[in-house]
Structure formats: C-alpha cells, structure tokens
mmCIF file of C-alpha atoms and ligand atoms in Angstrom:
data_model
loop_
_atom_site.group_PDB
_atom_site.id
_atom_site.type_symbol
_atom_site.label_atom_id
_atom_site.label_comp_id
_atom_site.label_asym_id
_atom_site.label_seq_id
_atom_site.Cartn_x
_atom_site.Cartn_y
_atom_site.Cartn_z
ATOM 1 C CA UNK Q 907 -56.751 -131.517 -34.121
ATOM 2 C CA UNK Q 908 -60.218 -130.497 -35.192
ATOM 3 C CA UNK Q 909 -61.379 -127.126 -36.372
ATOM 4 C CA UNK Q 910 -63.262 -125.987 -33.253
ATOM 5 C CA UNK Q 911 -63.321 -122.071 -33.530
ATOM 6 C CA UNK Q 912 -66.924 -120.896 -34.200
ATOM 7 C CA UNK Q 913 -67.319 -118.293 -36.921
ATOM 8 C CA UNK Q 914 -70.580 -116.357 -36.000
ATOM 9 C CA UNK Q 915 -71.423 -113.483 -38.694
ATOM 10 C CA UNK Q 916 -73.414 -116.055 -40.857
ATOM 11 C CA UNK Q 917 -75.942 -116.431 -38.160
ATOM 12 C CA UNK Q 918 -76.687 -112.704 -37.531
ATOM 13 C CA UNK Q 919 -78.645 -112.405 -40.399
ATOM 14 C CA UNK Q 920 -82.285 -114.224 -39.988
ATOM 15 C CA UNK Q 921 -81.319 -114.165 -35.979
ATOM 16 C CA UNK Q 922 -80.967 -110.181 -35.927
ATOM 17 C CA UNK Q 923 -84.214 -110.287 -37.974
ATOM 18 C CA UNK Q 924 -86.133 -112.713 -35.601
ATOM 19 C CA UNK Q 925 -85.002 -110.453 -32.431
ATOM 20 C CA UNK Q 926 -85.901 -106.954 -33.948
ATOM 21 C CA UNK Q 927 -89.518 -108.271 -35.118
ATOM 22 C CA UNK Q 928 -90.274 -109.521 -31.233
ATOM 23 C CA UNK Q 929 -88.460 -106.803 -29.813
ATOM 24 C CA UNK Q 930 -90.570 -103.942 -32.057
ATOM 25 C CA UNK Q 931 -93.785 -106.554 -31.308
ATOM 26 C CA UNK Q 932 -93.161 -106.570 -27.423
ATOM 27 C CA UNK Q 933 -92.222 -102.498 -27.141
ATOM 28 C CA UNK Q 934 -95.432 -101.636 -29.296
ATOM 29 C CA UNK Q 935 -98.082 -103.710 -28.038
ATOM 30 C CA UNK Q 936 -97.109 -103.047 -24.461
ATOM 31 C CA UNK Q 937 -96.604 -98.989 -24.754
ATOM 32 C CA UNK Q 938 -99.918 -98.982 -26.302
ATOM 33 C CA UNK Q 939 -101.361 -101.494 -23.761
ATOM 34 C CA UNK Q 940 -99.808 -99.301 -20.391
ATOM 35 C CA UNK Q 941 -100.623 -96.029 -22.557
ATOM 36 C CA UNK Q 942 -104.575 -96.826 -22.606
ATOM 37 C CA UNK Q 943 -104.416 -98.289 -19.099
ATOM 38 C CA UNK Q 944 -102.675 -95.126 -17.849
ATOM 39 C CA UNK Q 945 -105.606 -93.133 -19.490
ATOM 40 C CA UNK Q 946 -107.619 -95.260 -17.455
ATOM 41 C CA UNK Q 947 -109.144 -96.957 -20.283
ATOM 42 C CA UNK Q 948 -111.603 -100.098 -19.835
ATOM 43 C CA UNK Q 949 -110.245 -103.807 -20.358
ATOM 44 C CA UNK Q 950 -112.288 -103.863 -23.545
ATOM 45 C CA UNK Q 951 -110.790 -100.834 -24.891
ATOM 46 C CA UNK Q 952 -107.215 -101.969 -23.853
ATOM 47 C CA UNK Q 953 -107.503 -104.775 -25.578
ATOM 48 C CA UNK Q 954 -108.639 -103.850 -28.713
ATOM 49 C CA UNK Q 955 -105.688 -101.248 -28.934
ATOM 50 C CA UNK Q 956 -103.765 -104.034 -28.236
ATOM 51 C CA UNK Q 957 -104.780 -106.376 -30.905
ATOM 52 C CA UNK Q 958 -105.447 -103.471 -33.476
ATOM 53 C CA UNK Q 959 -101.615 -102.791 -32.708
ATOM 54 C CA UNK Q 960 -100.731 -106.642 -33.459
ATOM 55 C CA UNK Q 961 -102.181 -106.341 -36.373
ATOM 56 C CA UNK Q 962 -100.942 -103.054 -37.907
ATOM 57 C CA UNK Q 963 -97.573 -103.432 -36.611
ATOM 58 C CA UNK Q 964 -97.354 -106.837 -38.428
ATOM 59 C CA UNK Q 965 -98.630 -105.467 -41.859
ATOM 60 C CA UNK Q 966 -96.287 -102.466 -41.642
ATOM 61 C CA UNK Q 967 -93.047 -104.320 -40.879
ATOM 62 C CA UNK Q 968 -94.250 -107.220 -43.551
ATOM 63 C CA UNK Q 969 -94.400 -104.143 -45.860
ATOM 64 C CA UNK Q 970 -91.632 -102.365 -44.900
ATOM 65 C CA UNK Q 971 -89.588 -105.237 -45.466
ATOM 66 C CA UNK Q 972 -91.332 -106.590 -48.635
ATOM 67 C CA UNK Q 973 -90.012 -103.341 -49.886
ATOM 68 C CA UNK Q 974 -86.632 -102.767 -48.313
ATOM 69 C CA UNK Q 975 -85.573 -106.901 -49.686
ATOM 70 C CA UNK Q 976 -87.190 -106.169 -53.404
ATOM 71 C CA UNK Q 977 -85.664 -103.096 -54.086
ATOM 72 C CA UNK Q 978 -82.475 -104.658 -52.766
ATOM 73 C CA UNK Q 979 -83.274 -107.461 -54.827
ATOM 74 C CA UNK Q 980 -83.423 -105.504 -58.175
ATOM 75 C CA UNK Q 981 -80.273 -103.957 -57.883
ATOM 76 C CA UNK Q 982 -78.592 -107.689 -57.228
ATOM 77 C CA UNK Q 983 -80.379 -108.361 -60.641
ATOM 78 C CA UNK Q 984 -79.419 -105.173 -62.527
ATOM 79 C CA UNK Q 985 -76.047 -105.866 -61.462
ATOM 80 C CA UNK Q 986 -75.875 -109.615 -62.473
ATOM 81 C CA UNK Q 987 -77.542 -108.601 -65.263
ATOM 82 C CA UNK Q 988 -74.753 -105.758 -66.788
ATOM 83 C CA UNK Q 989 -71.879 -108.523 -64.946
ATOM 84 C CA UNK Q 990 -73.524 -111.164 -67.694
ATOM 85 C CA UNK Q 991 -73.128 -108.780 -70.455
ATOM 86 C CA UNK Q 992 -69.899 -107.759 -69.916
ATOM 87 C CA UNK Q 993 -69.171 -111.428 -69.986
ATOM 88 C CA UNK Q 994 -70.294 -112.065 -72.944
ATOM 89 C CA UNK Q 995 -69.355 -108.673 -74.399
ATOM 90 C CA UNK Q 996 -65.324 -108.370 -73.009
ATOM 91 C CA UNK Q 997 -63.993 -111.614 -71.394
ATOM 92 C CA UNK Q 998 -60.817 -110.605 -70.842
ATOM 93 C CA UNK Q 999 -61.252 -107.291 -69.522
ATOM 94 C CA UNK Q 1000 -63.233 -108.814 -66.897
ATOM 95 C CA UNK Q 1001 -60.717 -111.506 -66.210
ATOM 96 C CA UNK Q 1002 -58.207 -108.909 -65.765
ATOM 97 C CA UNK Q 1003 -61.119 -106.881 -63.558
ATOM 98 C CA UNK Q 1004 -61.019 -110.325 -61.219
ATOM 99 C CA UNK Q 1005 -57.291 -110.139 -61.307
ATOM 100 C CA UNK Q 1006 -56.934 -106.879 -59.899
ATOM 101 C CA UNK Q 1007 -59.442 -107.526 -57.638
ATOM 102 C CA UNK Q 1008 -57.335 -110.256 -56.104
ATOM 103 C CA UNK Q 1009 -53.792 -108.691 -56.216
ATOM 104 C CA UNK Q 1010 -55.346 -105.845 -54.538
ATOM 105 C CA UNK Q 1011 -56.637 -108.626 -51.552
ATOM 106 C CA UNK Q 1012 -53.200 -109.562 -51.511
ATOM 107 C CA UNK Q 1013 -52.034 -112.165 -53.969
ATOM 108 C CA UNK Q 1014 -49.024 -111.424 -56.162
ATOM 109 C CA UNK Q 1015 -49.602 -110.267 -60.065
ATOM 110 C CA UNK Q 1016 -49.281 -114.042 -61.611
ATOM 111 C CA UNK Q 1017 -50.749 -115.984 -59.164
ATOM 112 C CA UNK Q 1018 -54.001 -113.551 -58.892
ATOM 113 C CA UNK Q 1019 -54.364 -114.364 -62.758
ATOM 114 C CA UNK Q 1020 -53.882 -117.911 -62.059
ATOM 115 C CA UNK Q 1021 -57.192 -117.911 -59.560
ATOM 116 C CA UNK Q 1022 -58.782 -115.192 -61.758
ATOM 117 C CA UNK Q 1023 -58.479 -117.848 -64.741
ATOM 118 C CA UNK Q 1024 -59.346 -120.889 -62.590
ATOM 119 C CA UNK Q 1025 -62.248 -119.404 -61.202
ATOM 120 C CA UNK Q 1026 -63.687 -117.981 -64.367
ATOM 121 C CA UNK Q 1027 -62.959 -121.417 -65.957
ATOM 122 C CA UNK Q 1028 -65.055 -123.205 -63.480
ATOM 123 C CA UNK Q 1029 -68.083 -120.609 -62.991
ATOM 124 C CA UNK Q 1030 -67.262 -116.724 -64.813
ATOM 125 C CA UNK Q 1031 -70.236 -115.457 -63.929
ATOM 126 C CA UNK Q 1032 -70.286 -116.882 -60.152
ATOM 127 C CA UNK Q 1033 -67.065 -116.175 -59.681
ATOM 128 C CA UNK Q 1034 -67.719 -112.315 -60.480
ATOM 129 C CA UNK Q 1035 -71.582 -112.192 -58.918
ATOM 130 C CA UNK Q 1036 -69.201 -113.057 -55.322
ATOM 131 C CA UNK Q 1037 -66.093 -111.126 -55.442
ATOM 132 C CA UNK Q 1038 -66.639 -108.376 -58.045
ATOM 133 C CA UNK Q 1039 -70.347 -107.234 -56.906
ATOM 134 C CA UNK Q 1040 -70.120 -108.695 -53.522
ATOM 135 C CA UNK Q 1041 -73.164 -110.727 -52.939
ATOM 136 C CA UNK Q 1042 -72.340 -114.195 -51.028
ATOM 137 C CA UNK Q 1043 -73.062 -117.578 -51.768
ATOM 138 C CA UNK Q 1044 -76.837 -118.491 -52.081
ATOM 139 C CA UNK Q 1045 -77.567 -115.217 -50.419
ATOM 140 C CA UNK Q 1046 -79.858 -113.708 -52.802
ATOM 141 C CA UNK Q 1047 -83.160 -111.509 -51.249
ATOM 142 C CA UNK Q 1048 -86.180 -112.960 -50.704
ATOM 143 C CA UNK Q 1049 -89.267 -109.665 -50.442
ATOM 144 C CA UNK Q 1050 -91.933 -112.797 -49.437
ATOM 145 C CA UNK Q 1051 -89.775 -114.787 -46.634
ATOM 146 C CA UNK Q 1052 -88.569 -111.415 -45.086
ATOM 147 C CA UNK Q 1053 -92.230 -110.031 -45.305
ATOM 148 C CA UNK Q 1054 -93.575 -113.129 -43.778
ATOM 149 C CA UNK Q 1055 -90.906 -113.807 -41.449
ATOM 150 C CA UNK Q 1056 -91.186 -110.111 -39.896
ATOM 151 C CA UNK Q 1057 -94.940 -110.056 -39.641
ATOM 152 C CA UNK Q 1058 -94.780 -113.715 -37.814
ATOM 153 C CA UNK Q 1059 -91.783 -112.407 -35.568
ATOM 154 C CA UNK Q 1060 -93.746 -109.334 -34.673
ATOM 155 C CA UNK Q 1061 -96.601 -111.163 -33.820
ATOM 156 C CA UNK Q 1062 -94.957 -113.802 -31.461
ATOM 157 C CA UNK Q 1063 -93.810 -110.427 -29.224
ATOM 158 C CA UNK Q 1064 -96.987 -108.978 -29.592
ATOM 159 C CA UNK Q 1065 -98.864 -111.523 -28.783
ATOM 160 C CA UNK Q 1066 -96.669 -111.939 -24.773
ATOM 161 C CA UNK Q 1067 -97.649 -108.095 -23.076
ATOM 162 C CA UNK Q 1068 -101.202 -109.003 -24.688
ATOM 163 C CA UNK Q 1069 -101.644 -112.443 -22.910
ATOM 164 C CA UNK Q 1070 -100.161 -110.820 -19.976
ATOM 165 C CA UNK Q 1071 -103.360 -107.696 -20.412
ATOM 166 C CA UNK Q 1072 -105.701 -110.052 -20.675
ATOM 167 C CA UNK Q 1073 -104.869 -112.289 -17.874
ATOM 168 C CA UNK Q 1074 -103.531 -110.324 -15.379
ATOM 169 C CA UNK Q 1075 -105.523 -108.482 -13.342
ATOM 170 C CA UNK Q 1076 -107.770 -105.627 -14.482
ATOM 171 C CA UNK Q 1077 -107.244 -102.867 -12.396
ATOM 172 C CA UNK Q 1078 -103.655 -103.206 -12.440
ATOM 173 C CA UNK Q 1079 -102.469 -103.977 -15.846
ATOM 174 C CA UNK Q 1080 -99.413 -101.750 -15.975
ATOM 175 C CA UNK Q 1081 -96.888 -103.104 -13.614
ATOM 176 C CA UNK Q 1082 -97.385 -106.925 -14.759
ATOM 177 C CA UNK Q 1083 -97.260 -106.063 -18.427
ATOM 178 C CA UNK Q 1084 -94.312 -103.557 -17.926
ATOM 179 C CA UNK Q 1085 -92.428 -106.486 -15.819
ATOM 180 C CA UNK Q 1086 -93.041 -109.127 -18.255
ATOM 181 C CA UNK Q 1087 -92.328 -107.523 -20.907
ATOM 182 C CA UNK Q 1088 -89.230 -106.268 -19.952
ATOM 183 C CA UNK Q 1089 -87.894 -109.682 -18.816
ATOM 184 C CA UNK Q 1090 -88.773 -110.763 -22.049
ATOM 185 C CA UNK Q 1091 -86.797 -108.238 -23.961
ATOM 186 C CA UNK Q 1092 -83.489 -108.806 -21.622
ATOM 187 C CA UNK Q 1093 -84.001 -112.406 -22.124
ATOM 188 C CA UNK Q 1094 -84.721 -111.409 -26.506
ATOM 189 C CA UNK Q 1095 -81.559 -109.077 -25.849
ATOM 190 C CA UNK Q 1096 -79.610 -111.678 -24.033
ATOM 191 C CA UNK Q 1097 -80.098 -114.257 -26.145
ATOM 192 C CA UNK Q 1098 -79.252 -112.621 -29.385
ATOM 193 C CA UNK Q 1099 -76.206 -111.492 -28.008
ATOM 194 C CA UNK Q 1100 -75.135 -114.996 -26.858
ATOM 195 C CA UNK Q 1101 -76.200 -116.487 -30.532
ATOM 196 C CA UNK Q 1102 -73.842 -113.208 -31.821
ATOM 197 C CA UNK Q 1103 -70.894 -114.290 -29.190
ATOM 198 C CA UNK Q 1104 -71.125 -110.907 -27.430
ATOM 199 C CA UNK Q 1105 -71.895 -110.110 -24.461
ATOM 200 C CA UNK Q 1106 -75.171 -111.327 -22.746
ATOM 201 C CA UNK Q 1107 -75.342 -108.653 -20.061
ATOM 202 C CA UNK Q 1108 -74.930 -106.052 -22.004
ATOM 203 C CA UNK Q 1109 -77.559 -107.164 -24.697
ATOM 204 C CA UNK Q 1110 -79.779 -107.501 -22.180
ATOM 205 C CA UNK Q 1111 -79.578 -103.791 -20.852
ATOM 206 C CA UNK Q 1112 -79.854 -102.480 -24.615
ATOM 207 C CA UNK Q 1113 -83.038 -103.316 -25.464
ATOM 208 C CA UNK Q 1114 -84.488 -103.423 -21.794
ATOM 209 C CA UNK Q 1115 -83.366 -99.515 -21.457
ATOM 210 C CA UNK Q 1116 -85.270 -99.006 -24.939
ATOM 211 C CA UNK Q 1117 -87.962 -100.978 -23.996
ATOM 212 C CA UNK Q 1118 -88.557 -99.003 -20.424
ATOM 213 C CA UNK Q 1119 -88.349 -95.557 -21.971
ATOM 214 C CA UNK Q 1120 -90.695 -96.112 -24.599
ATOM 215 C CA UNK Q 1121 -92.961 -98.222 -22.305
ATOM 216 C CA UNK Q 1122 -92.408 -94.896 -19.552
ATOM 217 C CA UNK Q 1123 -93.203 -91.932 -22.423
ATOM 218 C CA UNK Q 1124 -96.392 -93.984 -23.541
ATOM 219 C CA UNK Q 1125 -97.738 -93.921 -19.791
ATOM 220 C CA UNK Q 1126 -96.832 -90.612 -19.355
ATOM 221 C CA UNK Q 1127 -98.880 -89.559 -22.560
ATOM 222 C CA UNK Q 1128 -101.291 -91.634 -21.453
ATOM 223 C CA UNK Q 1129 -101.679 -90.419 -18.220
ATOM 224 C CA UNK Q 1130 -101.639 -86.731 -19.837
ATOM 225 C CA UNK Q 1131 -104.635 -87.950 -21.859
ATOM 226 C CA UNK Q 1132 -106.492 -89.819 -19.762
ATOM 227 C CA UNK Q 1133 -110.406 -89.728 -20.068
ATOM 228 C CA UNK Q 1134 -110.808 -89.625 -15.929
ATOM 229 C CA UNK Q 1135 -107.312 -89.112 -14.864
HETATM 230 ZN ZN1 LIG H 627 -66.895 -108.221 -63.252
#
C-alpha cells in the first residue's frame, strides 16, 4: 500500500501567482490593443500602447508586490522577533502557551505538554514561529522573487495579444487578438484549475468571462473615442 492521495494547497501558492500575472498581462495588453484599434488608431500607434502597457503593467505589479511581500515580511520578523524574547524572557509560560495551543487542536492535557516539551526541546523557537504565529515551514516572504516573478509573469501574457497585433492583419486586429487571447486565458484558467484539482471547465469560464468583458468595455470606450469613428 503506498500513499497515493495528492495533497494540493502547497502548490497554489507560486502557481496562483504565475496565473494572475499572465492573466492581468493578457486582459491589459489586449483591452488596450482592441481599445486603440476600435478608435481606429494606426498599427504604429497600437503598438506602442501595447508595449507602453507591457511595460507599465510589469513595473506596477513588480511594485505592488515588492510592497505587499515586505510589509508582510516585517510583521513575520516583528513577530519572531517579540516570540525570541519571550523565549528568552519566560520559558515556561511559553511552553505552557504551546500546550494550550495543542490541547485546544485536540490532544489531551498531559500528552499536549509532552509534544509542547519535545518540540521546544528540539527547536523552541521553530516550534513556536509554526504553530504559535502560524507561518509554515521555509515559507518566509521574499519582496525581490515576488517582484520579479510578477513582472516576468505579466510580461509572458503581455507579450501573446501583442505578437498576435503585430502579426495579424492590420485592418482587422480586433477579432484575432480578442480570439487568441481568450483561448489563452481558458487554457491559463483551465490549467490552474487542473494544477488546484478543481474543476477545469469551470476555471476556464472564470477568467474567459473576465477577460471578454473587460476586452468588450475597452472597445466600446474605444469606439466612443475614436479619432475617425
Ligand atoms: Zn509563543
């Protein structure tokens, strides 16, 4: 007998990430990209949105996240930090902290203390830093990966509705870009929810109903806007 069932939550994290920068990449590029073709914009012009969108999408979720994982990050350190101190300051209050903590997850009165007293023998501060604050295993924030990792992700969608502008043909930009960038959110949507063990299908439709609307209200402004139109 092996072990087969698959636990997924542990993957969500960088995978969720990864989807949400393409998916934000894919919507924004190609709602600006339909939004200056619907205003009958030139290539040129299209194009440049496009790219100046690539690039100022990627800096603002890079930023955005730099932010959102440091200041996350200094309140896992501020709380290690007053978890040392207590430590050092009141051992046994905080053994019998780690105690509760466990007879309240179930375990009876003695054998809680037992754990509480193993587990504090073999790594105090560890031990507390996972079950008293919360924070997992080798899970601490990282502002630079998450930056960097959200500005590459956005990129890689941006980059698909752009290759699509600038090879498809001119006078008809919208309904290739919309198309192809739709497929590529269902398949994003699709896939992330397969990775997550939900449901493909209904993955898919999520982020491909987002995806049309925005993609819909951009061409409508657009169209509202447009220099000849
Ligand atoms: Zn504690």
């Amino acid at each position: 007998m092996t072990h087969s069932e698959k636990h997924r939550s542990h993957r969500i994290g960088w995978l969720r990430a990864a989807v949400l920068g393409a998916n934000d990449g894919i919507v924004s590029t190609a709602s600006l990209i339909i939004g200056f073709a619907a205003a009958n914009a030139g290539l040129e012009n299209i194009l440049l949105a496009g790219v100046a969108g690539l690039v100022a999408g990627a800096m603002s979720m890079a930023a955005g996240e730099y932010v959102s994982v440091s200041s996350q990050s200094d309140t896992e350190h501020a709380d290690i930090a007053l978890e040392k101190r207590s430590l050092d300051e009141d051992y046994d209050s905080e053994l019998a902290e780690l105690a509760d903590i466990y007879e309240a997850r179930g375990l009876d009165a003695e054998l809680a203390k037992q754990v509480a007293e193993g587990l504090m023998a073999h790594d105090a501060l560890g031990a507390h830093v996972r079950d008293d604050i919360g924070i997992p295993d080798n899970n601490s924030a990282q502002p630079i990966q998450a930056a960097f990792f959200s500005a590459v992700t956005f990129s890689v969608g941006a980059a698909l509705p752009l290759l699509i502008a600038y090879l498809g043909p001119p006078q008809q930009l919208i309904l290739p870009v919309a198309a192809a960038s739709l497929i590529f959110l269902a398949l994003l949507g699709a896939l992330a929810a397969r990775a997550g063990g939900a449901s493909m299908m209904k993955g898919a439709l999520r982020v491909t109903f987002w995806g049309a609307f925005a993609m819909l209200l951009t061409a409508a402004v657009g169209q509202l806007f447009g220099v000849t139109a």
